[in-house]
XYZ file of C-alpha atoms in Angstrom:
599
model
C 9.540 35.899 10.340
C 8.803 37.320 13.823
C 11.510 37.239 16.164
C 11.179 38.451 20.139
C 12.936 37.657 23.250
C 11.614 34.559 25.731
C 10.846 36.194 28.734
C 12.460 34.723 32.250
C 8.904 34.396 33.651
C 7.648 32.860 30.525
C 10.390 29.915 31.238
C 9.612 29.046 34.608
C 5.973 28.014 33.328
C 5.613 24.442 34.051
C 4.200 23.421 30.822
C 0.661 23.121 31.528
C -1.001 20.054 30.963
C 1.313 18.883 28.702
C 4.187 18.487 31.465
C 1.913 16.843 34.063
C 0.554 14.466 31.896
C 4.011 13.145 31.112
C 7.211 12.152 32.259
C 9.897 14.119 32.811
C 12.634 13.704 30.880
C 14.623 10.442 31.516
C 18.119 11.068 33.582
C 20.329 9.317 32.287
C 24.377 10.057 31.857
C 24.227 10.297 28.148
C 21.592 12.887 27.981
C 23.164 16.308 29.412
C 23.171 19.383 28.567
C 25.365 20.606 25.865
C 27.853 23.237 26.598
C 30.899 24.883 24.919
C 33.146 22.171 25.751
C 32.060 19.094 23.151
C 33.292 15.146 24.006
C 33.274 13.228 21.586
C 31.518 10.153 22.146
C 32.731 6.877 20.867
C 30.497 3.472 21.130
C 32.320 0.526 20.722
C 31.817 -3.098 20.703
C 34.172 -5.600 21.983
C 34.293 -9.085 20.948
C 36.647 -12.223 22.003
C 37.936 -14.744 19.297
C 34.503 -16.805 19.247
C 32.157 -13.521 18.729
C 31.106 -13.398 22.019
C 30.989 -9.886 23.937
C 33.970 -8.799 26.576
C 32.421 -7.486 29.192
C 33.897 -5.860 32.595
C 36.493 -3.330 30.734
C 37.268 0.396 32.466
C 38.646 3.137 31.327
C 42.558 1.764 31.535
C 41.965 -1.351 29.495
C 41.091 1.364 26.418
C 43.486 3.463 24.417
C 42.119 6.146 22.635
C 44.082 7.986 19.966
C 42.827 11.210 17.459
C 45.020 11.288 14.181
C 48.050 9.414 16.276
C 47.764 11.715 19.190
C 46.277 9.841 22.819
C 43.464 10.806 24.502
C 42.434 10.939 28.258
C 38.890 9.107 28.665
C 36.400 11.207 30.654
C 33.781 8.800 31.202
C 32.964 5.112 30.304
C 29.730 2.970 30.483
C 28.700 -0.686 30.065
C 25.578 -0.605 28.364
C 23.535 -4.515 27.551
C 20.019 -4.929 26.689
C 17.806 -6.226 29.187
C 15.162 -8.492 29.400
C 11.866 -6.234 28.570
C 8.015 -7.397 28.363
C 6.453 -6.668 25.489
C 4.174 -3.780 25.882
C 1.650 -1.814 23.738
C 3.046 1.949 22.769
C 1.217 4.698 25.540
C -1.104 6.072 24.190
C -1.170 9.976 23.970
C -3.729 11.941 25.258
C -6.222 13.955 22.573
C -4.492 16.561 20.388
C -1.654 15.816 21.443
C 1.423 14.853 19.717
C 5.697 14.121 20.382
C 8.881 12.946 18.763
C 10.026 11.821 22.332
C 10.983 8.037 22.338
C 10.341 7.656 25.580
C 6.750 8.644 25.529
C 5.899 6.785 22.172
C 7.775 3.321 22.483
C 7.471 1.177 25.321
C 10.463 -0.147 27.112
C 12.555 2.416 25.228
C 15.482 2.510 27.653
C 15.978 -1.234 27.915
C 16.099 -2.462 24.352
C 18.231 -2.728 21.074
C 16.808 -0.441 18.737
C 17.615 -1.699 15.474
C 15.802 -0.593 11.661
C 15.035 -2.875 9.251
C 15.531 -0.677 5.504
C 14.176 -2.803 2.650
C 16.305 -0.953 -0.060
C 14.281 -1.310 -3.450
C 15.412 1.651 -4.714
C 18.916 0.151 -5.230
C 17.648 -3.494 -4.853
C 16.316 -5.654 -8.219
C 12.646 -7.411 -7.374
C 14.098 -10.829 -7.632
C 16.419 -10.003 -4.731
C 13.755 -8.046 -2.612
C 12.053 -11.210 -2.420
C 14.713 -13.135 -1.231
C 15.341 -10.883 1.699
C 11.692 -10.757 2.624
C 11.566 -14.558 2.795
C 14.727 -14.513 4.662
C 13.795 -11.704 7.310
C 10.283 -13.591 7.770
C 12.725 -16.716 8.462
C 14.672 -14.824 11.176
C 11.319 -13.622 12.951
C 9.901 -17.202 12.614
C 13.291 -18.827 14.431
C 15.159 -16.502 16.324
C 13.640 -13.083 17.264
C 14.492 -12.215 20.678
C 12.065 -10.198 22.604
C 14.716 -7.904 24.331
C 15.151 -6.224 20.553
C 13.173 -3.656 19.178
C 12.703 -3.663 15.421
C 11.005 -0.822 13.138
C 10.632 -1.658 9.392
C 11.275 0.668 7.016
C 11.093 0.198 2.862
C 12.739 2.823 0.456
C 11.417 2.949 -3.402
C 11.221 6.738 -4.171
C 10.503 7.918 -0.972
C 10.865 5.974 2.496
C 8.029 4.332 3.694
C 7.416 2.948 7.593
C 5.908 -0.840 7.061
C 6.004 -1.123 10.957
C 7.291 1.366 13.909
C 9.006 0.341 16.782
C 7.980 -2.971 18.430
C 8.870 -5.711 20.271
C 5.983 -7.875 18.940
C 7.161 -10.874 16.079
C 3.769 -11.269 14.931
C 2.728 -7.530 14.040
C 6.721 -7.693 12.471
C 5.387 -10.807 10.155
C 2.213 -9.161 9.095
C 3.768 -5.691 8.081
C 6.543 -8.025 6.061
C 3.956 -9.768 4.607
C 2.013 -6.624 3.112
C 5.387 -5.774 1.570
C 5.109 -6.442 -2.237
C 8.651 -6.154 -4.162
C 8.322 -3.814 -6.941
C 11.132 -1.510 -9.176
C 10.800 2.071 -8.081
C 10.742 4.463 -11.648
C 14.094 6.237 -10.138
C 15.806 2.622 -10.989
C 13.694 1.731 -13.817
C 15.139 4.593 -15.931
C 18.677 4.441 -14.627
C 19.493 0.862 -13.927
C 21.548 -0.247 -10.954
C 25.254 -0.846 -13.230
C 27.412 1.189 -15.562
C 26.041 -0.545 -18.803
C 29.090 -2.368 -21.306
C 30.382 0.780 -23.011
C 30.759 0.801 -26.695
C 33.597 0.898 -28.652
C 33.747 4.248 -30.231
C 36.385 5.951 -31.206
C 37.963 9.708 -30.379
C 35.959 12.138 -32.243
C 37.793 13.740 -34.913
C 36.914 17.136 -36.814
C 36.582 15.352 -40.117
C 34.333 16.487 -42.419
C 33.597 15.801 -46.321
C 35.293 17.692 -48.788
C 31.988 18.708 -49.436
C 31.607 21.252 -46.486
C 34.705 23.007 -46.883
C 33.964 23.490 -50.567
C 36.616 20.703 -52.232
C 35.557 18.631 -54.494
C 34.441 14.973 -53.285
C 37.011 12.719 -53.199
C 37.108 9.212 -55.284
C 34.655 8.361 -57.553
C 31.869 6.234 -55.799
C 29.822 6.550 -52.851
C 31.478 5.503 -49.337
C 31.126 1.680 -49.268
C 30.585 1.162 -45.706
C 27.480 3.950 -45.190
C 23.790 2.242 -45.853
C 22.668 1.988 -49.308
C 19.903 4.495 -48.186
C 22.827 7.315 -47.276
C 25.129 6.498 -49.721
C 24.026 8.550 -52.373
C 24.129 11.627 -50.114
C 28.279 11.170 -50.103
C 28.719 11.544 -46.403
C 32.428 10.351 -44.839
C 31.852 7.835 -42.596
C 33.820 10.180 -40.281
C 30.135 11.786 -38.926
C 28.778 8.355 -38.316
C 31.954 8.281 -35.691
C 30.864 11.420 -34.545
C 26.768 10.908 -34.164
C 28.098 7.541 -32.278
C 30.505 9.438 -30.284
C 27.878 11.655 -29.100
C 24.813 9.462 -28.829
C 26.898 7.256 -26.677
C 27.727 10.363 -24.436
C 23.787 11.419 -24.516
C 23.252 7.692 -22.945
C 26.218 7.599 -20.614
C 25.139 10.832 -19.415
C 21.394 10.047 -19.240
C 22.415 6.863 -17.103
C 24.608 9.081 -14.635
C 21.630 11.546 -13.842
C 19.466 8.770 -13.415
C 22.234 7.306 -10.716
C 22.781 10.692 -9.692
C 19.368 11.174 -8.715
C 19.189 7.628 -7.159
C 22.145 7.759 -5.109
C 20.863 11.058 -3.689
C 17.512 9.855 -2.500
C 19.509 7.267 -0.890
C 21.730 9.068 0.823
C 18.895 11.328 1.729
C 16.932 8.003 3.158
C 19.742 7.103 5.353
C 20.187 10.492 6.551
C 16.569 10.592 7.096
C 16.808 7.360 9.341
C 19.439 9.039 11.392
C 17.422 11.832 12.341
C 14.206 9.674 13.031
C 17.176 7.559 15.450
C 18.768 10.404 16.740
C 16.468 10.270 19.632
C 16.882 7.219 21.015
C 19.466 6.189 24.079
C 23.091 5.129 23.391
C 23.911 2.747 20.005
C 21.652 2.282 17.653
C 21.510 -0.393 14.681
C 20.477 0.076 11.516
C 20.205 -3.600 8.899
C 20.402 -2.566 5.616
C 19.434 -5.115 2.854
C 20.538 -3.549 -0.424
C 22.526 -4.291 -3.602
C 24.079 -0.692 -3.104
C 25.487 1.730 -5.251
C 29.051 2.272 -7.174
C 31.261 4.475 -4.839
C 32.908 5.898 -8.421
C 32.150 5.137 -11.920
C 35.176 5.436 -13.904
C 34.976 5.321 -17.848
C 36.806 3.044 -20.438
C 36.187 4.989 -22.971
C 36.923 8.545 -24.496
C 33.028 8.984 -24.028
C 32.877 7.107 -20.957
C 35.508 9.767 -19.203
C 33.524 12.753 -19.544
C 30.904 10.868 -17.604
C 33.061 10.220 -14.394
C 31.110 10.768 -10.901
C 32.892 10.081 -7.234
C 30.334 10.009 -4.697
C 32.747 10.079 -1.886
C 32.609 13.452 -0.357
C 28.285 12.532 -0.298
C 28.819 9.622 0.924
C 31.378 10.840 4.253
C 28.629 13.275 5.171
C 25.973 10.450 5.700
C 28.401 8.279 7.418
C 29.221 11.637 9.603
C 25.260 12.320 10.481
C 24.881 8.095 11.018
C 27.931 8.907 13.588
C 26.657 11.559 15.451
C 23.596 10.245 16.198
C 25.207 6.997 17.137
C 23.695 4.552 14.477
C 26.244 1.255 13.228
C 24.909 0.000 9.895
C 24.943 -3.206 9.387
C 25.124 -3.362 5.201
C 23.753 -7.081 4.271
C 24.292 -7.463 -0.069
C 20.581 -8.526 -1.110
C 22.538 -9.954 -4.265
C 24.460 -12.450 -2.387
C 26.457 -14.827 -4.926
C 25.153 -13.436 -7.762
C 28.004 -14.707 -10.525
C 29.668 -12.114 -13.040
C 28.303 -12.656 -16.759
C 30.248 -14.306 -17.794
C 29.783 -17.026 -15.407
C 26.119 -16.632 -15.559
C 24.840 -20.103 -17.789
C 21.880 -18.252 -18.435
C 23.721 -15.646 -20.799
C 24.640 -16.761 -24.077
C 27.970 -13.962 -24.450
C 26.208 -12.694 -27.235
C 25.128 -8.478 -26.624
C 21.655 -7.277 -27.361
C 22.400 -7.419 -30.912
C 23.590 -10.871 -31.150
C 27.204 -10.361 -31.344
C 29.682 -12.247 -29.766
C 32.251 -10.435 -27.461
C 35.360 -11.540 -28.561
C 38.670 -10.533 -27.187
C 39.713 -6.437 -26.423
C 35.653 -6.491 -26.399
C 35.085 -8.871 -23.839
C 37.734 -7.944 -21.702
C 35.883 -4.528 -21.862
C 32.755 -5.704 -20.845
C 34.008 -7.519 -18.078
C 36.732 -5.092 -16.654
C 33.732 -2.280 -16.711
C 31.457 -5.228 -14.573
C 33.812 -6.465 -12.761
C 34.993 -2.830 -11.815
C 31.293 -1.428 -10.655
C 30.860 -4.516 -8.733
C 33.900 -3.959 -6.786
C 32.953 0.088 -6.305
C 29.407 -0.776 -5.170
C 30.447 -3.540 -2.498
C 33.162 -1.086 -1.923
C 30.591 1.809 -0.735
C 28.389 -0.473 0.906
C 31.891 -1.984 3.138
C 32.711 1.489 4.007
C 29.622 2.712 5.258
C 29.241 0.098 7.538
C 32.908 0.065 8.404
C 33.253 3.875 9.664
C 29.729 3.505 11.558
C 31.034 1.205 13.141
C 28.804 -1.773 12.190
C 29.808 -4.925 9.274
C 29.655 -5.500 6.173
C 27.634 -8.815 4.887
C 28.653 -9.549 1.422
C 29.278 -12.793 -0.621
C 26.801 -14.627 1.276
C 23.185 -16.048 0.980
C 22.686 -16.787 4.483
C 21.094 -13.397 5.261
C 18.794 -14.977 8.496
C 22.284 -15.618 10.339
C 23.765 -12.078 8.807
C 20.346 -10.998 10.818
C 20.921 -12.660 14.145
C 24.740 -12.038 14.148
C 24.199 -8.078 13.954
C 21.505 -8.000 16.356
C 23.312 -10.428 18.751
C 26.719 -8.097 19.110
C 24.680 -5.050 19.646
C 23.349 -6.552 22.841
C 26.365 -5.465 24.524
C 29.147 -2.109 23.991
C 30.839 0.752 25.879
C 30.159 4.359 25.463
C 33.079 6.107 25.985
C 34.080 9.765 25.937
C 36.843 11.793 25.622
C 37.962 16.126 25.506
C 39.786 16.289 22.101
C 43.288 17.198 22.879
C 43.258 19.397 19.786
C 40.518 22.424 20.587
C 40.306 24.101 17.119
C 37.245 22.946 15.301
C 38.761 23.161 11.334
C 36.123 21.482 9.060
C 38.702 18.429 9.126
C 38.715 15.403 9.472
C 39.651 13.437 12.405
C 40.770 9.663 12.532
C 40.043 7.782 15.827
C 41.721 4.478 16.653
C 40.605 2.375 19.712
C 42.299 -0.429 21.696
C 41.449 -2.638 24.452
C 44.505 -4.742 26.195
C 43.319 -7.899 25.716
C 44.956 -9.973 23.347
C 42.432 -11.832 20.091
C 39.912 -9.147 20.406
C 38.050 -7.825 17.629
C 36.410 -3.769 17.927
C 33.684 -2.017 15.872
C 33.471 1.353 16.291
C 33.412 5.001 14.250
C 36.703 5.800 12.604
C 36.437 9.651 12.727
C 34.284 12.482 12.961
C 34.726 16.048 11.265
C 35.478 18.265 13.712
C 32.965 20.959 12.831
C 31.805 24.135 14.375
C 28.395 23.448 15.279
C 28.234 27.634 14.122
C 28.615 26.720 10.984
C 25.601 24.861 10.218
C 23.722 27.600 7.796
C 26.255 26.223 4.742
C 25.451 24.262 2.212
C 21.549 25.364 2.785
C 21.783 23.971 6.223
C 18.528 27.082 7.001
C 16.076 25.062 4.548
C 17.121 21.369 6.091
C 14.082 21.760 8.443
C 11.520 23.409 6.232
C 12.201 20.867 3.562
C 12.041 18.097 6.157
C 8.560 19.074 6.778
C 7.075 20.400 3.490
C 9.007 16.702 2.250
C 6.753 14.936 4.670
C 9.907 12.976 5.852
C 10.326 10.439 8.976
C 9.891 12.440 12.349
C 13.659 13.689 13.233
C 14.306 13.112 16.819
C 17.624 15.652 16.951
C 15.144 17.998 19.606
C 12.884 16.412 21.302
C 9.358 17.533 22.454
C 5.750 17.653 22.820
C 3.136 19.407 21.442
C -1.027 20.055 22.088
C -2.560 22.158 19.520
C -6.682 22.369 20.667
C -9.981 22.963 18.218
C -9.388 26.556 18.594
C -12.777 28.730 18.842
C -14.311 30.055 15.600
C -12.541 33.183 14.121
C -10.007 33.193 16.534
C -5.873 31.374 15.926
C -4.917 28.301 16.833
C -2.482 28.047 19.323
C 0.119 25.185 19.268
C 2.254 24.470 22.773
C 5.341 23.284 22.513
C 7.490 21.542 25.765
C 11.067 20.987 24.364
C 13.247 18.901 26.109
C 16.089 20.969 27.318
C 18.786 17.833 27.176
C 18.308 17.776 23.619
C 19.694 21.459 23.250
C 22.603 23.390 23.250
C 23.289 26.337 25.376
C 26.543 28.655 25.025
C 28.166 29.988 28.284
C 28.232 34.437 28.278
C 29.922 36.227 30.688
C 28.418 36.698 33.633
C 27.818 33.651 33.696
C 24.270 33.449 31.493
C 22.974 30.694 29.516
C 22.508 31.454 25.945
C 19.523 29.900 23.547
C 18.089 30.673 20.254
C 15.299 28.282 19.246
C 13.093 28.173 15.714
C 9.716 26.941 15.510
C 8.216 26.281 12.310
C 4.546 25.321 12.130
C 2.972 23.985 8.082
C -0.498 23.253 7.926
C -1.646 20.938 5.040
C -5.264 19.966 4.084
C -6.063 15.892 3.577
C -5.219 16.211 0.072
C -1.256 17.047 1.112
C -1.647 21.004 0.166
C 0.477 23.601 2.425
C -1.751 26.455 3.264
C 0.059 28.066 5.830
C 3.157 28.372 7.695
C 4.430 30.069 11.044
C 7.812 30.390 11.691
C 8.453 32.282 14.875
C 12.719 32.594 16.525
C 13.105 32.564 20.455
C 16.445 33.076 22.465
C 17.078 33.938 25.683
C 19.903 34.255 28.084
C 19.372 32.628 31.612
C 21.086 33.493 34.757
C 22.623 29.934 36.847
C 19.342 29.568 38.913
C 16.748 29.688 35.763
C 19.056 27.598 33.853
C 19.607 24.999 36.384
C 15.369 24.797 36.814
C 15.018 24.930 32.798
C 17.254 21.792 32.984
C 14.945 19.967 34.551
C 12.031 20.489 33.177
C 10.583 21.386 29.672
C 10.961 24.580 28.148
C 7.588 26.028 26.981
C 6.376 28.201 23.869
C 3.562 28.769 21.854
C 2.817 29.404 18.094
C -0.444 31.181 17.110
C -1.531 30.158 13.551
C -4.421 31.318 11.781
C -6.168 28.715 9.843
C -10.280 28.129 8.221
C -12.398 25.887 9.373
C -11.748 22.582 7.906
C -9.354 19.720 8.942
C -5.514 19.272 8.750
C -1.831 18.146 9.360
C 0.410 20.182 11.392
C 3.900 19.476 10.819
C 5.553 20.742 13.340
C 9.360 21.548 13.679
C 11.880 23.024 16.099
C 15.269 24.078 15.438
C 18.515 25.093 17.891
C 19.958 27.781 16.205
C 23.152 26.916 17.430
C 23.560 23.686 16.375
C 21.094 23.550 13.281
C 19.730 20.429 14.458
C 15.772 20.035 14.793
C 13.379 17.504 15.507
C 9.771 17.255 13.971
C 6.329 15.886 14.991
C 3.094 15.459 13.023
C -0.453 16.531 14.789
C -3.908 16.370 13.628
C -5.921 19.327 13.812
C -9.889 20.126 12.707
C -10.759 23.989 12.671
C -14.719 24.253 13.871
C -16.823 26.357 11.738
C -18.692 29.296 12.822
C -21.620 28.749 14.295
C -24.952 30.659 13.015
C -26.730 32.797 15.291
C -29.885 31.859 16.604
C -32.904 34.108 15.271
């Protein structure tokens, strides 16, 4: 890894073409610079008796409290979508590329920005297809043009149907191209804990033959298989092969759900990133059948097997929160009865056995139980972001409009936490308006981490995975990027323009400006092979007047990278070093070959 020092001349450089072609960042209040002090930012909605939104609060018609203890509000908006034509997305000039929402999307400062995630990963086909018919009804009836949907499907990998737009009919035709299918990371695991089997403690009892005795009782053991039986086994290993094959499956099941719960929670965490970038409260629908919060065993084998995703599952909700996103979960299985109110079972198992009494009352209790834990995860994730949980319901068009229709409208509100030490911990926040019959949705907490601490838990490979993963475009750090045909035998050089509201500089003495900046650059051939990567650190410390000029304008580098002739994908990533977070850009490149000399 090279590492050298961004010169103060270097930072003044306007950019280039890239800055000229392009707007300048927008200015608005949410997007400043990030200093030492941190405010926590709280977006709330506020809603009367009848659903609709309460408009005209300030700052003294809120309370604010952090674990019990009030906080003084620093700043409060009124945000509400407004009316917006609908516009084609800019279009980019030639080798150029950017994660910047307000260069891609049109209107991107004056819409909801809501996602659409078609979960088929956790989702059976039968219900996939009800949703699609059902979000195809909402676009046909009610889709209001001041929204902007993106629609996003996750099997075994997330998949972008349609970006951002404000157009029904391109919404309709990327729906329609959506064909429900059963990823393999469900088809092996299955979505519930299957009916456990009744088997009982293992016991270390073996035949009188293996310690030497005798056998015991003249005949062969009447209940082992005429095939066995003359071998004079005890029935006691059967117990034990059961005991253990039934682990083997339990345990086979969990992995499977292990490994599916993960590329979920990856997916969502994923959709935060690609969100991160866009202004104030963002909504994310998500149509899914979910996944158990805990599966707890009812049996000795069934124990071992025990899994509590809760600690997973707070970090998602945590990266949902801090880049503002409410999700709205919406149960794809609607009234889907229990078994044993299902006509189409017969209460016999796969056998043809009848569950009959402490048997049945297994079965059901284990059902019954994961049902409960998976709308349980799925009410809790949209709770503490803020958003609402749809469940028990088949009218998933209104489930739809209702989300959609109280996101028009929210505060932003701000606040210094009274409490400055940043412990890992988490932090409860309650919030109250003075008006009596009002309803508020809004993030419960935040862990009050230090930013510093970022490199744990492999925080340094977050961004190279991202790209090598080939994962939505994270919008954390904004920029652009122009990477030109370079000439033969000589690098390629890519130019990056960050956006300096999208970074974090620490205070020195002497009152300097502190950065440290990665840039990673992967090149991969058509085929999706990584030939090459350049990762190059940057930091600098800026006196007042070069910091207050940075701040209003891009801050340039470049990236040499060798490459042959031949064509590729740059994936493109930069990182604030003090905050770990990054953002990421894709850009098309084609390497000209030598030309041969003239004779």
């Amino acid at each position: 890894m090279k590492r050298f020092a961004v010169q103060i001349g270097l930072l003044l450089f306007a950019g280039g073409l890239l800055v000229a072609q392009q707007p300048s960042p927008p200015q608005d209040p949410g997007l400043v610079l990030h200093v030492t002090t941190r405010m926590v930012l709280v977006d709330a909605i506020v809603l009367d008796k009848a659903g609709h939104p309460v408009k005209g609060l300030k700052s003294d018609d809120f309370t604010v409290t952090e674990d019990g203890v009030r906080q003084s509000i620093a700043s409060l908006s009124e945000r509400t979508s407004e009316h917006a034509n609908v516009a084609p997305p800019p279009v980019l000039p030639p080798h150029v590329t950017t994660n910047r929402p307000a260069v891609t999307q049109a209107n991107a400062e004056n819409s909801t920005i809501a996602v659409l995630l078609l979960d088929g990963l956790n989702t059976p086909p039968q219900d996939q297809i009800y949703v699609k018919q059902q979000m195809l009804k909402f676009l046909a009836r009610q889709y209001d043009p001041n929204t902007k949907l993106a629609v996003i499907a996750l099997t075994n990998n997330l998949k972008v149907l349609q970006n951002f737009t404000q157009d029904p009919i391109v919404l309709r035709e990327a729906l329609s191209r959506y064909l429900a299918e059963t990823p393999a990371l469900a088809r092996s695991g299955g979505q519930m804990e299957t009916p456990s089997a009744s088997v009982p403690t293992p016991s270390v009892s073996l035949p009188p033959q293996a310690t030497g005795a005798p056998p015991s009782g003249g005949g062969p053991d009447p209940g082992l298989p005429a095939t066995l039986a003359a071998g004079g086994s005890n029935a006691s290993i059967f117990e034990d092969i059961a005991y253990m094959m039934d682990r083997f499956e339990r345990e086979s099941e969990n992995f499977s759900r292990d490994t599916r719960i993960s590329t979920t929670l990856s997916a969502l965490e994923q959709i935060a990133r690609f969100m991160s970038g866009q202004n104030g409260r963002k909504v994310l629908l998500w149509f899914s059948t979910g996944f158990p919060f805990s599966v707890v065993g009812d049996s000795p084998s069934a124990m071992e097997a025990e899994r509590n995703y809760g600690d997973q599952i707070r970090r998602t909700i945590n990266l949902l929160n801090d880049a503002h996103v409410a999700t709205y979960t919406i149960d794809a299985g609607g009234l889907a009865p229990s078994s044993l109110g299902d006509p189409s079972l017969s209460g016999r198992d796969s056998e043809g056995r009848i569950h009959l009494g402490i048997d049945a009352n297994r079965a059901l209790s284990a059902e019954s139980f994961q049902r409960f834990s998976t709308h349980d995860a799925l009410e809790t994730i949209a709770r503490d972001t803020g958003g609402r949980y749809f469940g028990n319901s088949n009218d998933l068009d209104g489930a739809i409009q209702s989300a959609l229709s109280e996101s028009s409208s929210y505060y932003m509100l701000g606040y210094y936490p009274s409490k400055k030490k940043w412990d890992g911990k988490f932090r409860n926040i309650k919030l109250q308006v003075n008006r009596t019959g009002t309803q508020l949705r809004y993030r419960r907490g935040y862990f009050a981490v230090n930013p510093l601490d970022w490199r744990k838990d492999n925080g340094e490979r977050t961004l190279t995975g991202a790209l090598t993963g080939n994962s939505l475009p994270s919008t954390e750090v904004t920029f652009m990027a122009r990477a030109l045909p370079p000439q033969p035998d000589s690098d390629t050089v890519v130019e990056f323009a960050i956006d300096p509201s999208t970074l974090s500089f620490q205070t020195e003495a002497g009152n300097l400006h502190y950065c440290m900046l990665q840039f990673e650059v992967q090149a991969f051939t058509p085929e999706g092979k990584r030939v090459k990567t350049e990762v190059q650190t940057a930091e600098a410390s800026l006196p007042e007047p070069t910091y207050e000029k940075v701040s209003k304008q891009e801050l340039p580098m470049s990236v040499p990278i060798r490459l042959t002739p031949g064509k590729y994908t740059l994936r493109l990533g930069v990182r604030d070093n003090l905050t770990g977070l990054f953002g990421t850009a894709d850009l098309s490149l084609e390497v000209p070959a030598k030309r041969e000399s003239k004779r």
